[in-house]
mmCIF file of C-alpha atoms and ligand atoms in Angstrom:
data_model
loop_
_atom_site.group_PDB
_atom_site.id
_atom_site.type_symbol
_atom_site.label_atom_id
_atom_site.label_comp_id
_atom_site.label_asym_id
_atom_site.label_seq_id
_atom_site.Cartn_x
_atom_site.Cartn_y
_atom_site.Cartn_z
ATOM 1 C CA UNK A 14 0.000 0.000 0.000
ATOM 2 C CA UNK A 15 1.484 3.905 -0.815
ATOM 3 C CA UNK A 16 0.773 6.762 1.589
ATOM 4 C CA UNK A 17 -2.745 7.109 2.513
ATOM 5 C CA UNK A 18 -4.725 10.444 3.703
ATOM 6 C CA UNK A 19 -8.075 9.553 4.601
ATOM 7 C CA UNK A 20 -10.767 11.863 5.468
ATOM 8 C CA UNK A 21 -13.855 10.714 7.324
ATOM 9 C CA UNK A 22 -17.280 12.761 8.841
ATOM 10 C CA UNK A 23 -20.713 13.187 7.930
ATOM 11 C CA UNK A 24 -22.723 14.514 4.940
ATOM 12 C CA UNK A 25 -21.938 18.253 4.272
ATOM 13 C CA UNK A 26 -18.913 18.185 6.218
ATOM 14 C CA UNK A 27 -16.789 19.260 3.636
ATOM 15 C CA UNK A 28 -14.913 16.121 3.026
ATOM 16 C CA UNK A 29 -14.989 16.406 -0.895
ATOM 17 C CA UNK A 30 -13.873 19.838 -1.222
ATOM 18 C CA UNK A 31 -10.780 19.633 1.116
ATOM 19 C CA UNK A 32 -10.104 16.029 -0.241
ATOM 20 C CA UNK A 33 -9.653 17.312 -4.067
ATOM 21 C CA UNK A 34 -7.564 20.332 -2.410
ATOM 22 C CA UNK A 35 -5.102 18.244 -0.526
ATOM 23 C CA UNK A 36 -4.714 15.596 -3.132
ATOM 24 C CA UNK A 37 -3.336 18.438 -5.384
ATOM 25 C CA UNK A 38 -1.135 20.296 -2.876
ATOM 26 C CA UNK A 39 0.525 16.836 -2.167
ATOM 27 C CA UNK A 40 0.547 15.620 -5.842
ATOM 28 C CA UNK A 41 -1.058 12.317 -4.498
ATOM 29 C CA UNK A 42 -4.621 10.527 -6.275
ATOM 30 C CA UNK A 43 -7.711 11.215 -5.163
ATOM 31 C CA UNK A 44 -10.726 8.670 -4.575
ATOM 32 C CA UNK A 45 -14.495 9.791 -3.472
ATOM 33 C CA UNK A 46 -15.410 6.664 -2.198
ATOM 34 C CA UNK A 47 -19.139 8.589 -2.089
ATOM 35 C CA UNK A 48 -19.148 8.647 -5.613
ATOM 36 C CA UNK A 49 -18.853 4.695 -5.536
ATOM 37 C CA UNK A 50 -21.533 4.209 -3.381
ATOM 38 C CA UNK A 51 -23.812 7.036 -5.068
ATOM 39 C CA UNK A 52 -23.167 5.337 -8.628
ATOM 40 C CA UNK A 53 -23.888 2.094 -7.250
ATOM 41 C CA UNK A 54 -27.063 3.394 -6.012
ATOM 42 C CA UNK A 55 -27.727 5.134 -9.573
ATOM 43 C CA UNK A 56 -27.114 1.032 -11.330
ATOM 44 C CA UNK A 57 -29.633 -0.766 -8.757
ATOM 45 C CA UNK A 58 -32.581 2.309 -9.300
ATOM 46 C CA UNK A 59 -32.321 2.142 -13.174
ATOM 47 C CA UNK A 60 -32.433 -1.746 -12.389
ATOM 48 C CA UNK A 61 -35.602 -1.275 -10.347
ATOM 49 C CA UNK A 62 -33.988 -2.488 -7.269
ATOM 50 C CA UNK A 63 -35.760 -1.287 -3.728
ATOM 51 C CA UNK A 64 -34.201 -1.061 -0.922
ATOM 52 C CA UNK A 65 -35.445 -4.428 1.024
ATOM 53 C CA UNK A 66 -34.996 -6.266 -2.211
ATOM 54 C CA UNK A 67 -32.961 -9.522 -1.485
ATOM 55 C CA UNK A 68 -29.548 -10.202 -2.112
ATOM 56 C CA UNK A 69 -29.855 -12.312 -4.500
ATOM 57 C CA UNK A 70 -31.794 -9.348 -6.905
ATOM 58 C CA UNK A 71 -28.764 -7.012 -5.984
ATOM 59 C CA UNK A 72 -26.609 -9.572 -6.581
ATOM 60 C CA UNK A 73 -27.857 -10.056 -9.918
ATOM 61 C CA UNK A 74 -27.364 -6.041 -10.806
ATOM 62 C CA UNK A 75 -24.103 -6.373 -8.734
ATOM 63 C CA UNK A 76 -22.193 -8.721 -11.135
ATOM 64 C CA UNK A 77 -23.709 -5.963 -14.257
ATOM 65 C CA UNK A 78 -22.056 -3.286 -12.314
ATOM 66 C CA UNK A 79 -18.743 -1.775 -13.109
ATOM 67 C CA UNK A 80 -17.772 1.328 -11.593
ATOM 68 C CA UNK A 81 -14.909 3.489 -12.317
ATOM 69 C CA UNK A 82 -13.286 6.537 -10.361
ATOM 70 C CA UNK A 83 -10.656 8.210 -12.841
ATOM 71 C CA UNK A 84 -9.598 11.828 -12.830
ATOM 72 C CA UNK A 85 -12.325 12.939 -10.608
ATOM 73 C CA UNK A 86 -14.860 11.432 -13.165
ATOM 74 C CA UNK A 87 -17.350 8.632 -12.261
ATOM 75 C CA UNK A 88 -18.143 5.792 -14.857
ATOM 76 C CA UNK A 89 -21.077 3.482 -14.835
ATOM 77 C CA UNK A 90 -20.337 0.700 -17.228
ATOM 78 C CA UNK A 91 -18.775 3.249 -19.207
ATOM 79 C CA UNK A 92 -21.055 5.987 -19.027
ATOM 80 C CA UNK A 93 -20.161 9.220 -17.216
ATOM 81 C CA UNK A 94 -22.885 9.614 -14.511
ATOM 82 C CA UNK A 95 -20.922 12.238 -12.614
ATOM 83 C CA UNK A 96 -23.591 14.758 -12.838
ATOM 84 C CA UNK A 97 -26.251 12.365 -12.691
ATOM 85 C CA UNK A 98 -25.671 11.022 -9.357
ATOM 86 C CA UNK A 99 -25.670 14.206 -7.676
ATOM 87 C CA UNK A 100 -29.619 14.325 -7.499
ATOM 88 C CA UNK A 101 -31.542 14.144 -4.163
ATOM 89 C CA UNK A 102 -33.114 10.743 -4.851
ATOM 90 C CA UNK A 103 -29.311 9.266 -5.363
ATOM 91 C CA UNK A 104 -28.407 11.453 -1.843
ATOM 92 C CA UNK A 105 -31.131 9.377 -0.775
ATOM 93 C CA UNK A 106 -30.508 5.819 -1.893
ATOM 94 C CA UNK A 107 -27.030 5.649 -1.761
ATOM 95 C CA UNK A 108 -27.299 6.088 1.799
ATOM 96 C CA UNK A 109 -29.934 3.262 1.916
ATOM 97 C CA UNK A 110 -27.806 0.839 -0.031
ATOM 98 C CA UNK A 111 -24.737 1.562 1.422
ATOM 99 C CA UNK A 112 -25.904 -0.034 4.743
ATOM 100 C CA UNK A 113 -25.681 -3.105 2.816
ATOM 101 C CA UNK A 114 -22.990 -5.910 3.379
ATOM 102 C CA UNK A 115 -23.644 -6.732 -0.391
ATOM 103 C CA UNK A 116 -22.746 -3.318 -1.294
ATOM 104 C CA UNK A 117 -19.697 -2.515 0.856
ATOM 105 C CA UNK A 118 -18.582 -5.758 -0.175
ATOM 106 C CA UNK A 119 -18.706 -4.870 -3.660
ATOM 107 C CA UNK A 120 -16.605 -1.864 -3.799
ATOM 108 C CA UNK A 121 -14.525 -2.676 -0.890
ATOM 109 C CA UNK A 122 -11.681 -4.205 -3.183
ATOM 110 C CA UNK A 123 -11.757 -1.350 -5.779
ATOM 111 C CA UNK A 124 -10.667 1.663 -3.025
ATOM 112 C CA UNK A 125 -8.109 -0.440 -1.611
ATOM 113 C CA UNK A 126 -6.608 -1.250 -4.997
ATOM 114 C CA UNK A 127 -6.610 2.662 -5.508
ATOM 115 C CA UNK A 128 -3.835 2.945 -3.317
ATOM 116 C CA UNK A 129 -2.102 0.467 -4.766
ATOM 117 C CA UNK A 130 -0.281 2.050 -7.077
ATOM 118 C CA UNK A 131 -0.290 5.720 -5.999
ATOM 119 C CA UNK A 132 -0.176 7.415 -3.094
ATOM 120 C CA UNK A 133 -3.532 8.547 -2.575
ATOM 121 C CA UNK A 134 -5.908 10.933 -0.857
ATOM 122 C CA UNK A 135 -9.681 9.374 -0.235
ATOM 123 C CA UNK A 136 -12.530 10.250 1.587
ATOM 124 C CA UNK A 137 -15.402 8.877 2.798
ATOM 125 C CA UNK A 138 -17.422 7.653 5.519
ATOM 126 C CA UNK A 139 -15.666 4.211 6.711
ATOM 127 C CA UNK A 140 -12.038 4.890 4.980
ATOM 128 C CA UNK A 141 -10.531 5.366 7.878
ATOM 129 C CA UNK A 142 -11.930 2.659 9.874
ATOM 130 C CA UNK A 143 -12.394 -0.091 7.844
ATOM 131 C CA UNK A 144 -11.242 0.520 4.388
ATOM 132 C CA UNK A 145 -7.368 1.798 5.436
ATOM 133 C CA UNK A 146 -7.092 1.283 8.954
ATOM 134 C CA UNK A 147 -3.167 1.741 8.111
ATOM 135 C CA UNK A 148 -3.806 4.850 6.853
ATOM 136 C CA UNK A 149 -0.682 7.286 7.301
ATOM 137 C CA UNK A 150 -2.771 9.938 8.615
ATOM 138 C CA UNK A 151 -6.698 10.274 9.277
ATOM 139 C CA UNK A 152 -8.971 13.567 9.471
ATOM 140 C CA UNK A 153 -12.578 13.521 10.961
ATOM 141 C CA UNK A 154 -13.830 16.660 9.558
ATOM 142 C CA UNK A 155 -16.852 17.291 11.143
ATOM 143 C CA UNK A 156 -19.091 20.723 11.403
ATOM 144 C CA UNK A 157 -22.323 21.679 12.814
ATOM 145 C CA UNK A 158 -25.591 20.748 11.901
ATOM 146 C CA UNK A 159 -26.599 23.993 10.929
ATOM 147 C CA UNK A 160 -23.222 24.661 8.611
ATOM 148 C CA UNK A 161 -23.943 21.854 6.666
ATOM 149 C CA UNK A 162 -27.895 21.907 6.113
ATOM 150 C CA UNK A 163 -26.178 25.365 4.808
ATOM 151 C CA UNK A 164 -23.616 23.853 2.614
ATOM 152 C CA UNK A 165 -25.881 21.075 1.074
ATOM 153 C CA UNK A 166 -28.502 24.136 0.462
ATOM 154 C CA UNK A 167 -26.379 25.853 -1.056
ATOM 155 C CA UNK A 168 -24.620 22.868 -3.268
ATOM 156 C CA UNK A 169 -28.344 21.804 -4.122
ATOM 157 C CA UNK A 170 -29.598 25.961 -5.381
ATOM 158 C CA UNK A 171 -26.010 26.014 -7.311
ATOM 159 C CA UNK A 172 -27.027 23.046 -9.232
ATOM 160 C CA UNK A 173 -30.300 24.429 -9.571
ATOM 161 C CA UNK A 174 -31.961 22.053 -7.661
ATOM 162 C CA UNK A 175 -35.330 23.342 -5.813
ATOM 163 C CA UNK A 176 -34.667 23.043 -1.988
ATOM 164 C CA UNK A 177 -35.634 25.144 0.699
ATOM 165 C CA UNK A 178 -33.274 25.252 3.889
ATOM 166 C CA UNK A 179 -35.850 23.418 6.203
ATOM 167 C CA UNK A 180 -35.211 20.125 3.275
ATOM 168 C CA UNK A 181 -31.952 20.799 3.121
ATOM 169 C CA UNK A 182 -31.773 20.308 7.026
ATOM 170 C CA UNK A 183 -33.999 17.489 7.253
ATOM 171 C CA UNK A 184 -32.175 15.356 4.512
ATOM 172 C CA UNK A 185 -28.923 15.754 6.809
ATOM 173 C CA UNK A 186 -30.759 15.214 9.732
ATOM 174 C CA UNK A 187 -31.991 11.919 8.335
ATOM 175 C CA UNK A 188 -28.513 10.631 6.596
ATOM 176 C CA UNK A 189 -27.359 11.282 9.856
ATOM 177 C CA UNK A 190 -29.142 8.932 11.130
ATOM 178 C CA UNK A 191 -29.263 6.231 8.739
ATOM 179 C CA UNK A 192 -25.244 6.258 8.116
ATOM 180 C CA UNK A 193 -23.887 6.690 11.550
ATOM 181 C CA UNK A 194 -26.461 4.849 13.089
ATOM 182 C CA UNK A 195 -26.062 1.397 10.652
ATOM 183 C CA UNK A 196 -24.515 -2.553 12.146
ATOM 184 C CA UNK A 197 -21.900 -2.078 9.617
ATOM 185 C CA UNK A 198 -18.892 0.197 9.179
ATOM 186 C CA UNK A 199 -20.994 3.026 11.001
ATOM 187 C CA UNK A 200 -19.860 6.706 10.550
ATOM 188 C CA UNK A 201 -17.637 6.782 14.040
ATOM 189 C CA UNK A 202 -14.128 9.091 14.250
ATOM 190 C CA UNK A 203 -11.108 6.319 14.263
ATOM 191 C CA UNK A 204 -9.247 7.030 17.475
ATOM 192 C CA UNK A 205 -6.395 7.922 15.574
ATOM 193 C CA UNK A 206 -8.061 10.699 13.144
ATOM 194 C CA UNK A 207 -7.529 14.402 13.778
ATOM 195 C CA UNK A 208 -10.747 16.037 14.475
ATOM 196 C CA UNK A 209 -11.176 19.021 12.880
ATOM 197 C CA UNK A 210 -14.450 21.166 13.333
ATOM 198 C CA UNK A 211 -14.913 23.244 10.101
ATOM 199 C CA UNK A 212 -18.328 25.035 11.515
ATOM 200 C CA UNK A 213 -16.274 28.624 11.697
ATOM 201 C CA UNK A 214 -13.116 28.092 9.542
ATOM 202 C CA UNK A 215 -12.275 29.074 6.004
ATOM 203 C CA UNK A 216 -11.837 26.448 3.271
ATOM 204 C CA UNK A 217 -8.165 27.729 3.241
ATOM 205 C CA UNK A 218 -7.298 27.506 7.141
ATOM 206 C CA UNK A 219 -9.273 23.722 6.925
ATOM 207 C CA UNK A 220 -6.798 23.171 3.785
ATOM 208 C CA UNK A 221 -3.577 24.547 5.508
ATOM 209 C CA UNK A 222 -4.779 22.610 8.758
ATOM 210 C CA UNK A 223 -4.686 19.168 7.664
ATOM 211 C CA UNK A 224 -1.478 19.777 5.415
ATOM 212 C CA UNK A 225 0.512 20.823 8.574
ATOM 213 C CA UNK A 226 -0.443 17.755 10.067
ATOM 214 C CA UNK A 227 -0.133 15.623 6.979
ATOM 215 C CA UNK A 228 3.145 16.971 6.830
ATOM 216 C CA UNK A 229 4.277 16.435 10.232
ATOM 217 C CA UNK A 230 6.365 13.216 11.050
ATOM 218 C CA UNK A 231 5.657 12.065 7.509
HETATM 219 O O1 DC B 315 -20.108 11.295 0.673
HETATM 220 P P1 DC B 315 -21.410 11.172 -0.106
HETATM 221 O O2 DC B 315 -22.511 12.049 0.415
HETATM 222 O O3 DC B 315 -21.218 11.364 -1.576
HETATM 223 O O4 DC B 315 -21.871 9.636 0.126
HETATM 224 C C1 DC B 315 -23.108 9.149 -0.306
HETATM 225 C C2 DC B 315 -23.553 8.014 0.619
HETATM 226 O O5 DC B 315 -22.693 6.889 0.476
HETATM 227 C C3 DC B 315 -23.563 8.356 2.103
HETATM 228 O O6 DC B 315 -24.856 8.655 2.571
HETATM 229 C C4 DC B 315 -23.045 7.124 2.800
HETATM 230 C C5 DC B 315 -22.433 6.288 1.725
HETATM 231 N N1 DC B 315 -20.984 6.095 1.874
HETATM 232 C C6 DC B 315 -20.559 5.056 2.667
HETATM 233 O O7 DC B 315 -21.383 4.370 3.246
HETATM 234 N N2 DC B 315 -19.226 4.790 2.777
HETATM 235 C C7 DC B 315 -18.316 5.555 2.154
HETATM 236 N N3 DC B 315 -17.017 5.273 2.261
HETATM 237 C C8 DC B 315 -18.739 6.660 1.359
HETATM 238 C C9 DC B 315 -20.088 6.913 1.259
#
């Protein structure tokens, strides 16, 4: 395995932001393990899959599904569903299907093959616990209910998505729930992750924060 930065915490934390950031200060990869899950999510919906389908039915999709990560594009058996996956309904499901074994199992081997060959920055809510518990360093970025309800607005009216902040705050509030609050690989800070609270800092002292420590006994 080359160096690995992982950076954990919940939806509208930040993670994917500062992630892309580091990666290119440092010259290293960089993996949105999200974007795995979310494009998953996007292959069992146009397959008609619900959430308490068996395994067997995802299964089925599962071994149909090929998803790619590659230069911050995502690939669903070679289409590019970046933008696509970026809807509220895929916010929705991927959490749902994420808090399946048959999922995680799925695109377990993919991340850790990402680092592999290249020294990588990933993010994402179990890479630190379960997907490179080896990691070199770890970052919990974390940041007030409020501040991300905010963000996620504010990332949803960009895209020109209809939202209003009350939504916004209840769609947290609920993923939340659902992905810290699932048997496996819960969202839950790794002893061994800096914990960083972004709720009052700038993009830039978050950035400059985590490269001081990355940077520190390398
Ligand atoms: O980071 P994101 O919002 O793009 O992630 C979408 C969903 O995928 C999130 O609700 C939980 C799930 N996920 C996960 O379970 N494990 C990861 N490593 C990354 C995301």
């Amino acid at each position: 395995m080359r160096r690995v930065v992982s950076i954990d915490g919940p939806a509208g934390s930040g993670k994917t932001t500062i992630a892309k950031l580091i990666a290119q200060e440092l010259g290293y990869s960089y993996l949105d393990t999200g974007a795995l899950y979310r494009a998953v999510a996007f292959s069992l919906r146009n397959n008609m899959i619900e959430p308490h389908d068996s395994d067997d039915r995802l299964r089925a999709v599962l071994s149909r599904t090929v998803v790619i990560f590659r230069n911050g594009r995502v690939l669903l058996n070679d289409d590019d569903v970046t933008d696509g996956i970026r809807s509220k309904d895929i916010d929705h499901y991927s959490s749902v299907f994420s808090a399946r074994k048959i999922v995680r199992d799925f695109l377990l081997g993919s991340q850790r093959d990402a680092a592999s060959h290249h020294d990588l920055v990933v993010e994402g809510r179990d890479t630190t616990t379960v997907v490179f518990p080896d990691a070199k360093k770890k970052i919990f970025l974390d940041a007030s209910l409020e501040e991300r309800a905010k963000r996620r607005y504010i990332q949803y009216r960009d895209k020109g998505i209809e939202i209003s902040m009350a939504d916004a705050m209840n769609t947290i509030v609920e993923r939340d729930g659902r992905d810290a609050g699932r048997d496996i690989a819960p969202l839950v800070k790794a002893p061994d992750a800096l914990l960083i609270d972004s709720s009052n800092l700038s993009i830039e002292e978050v950035r400059n924060t985590i490269l001081d420590f990355v940077r520190k006994d390398p």
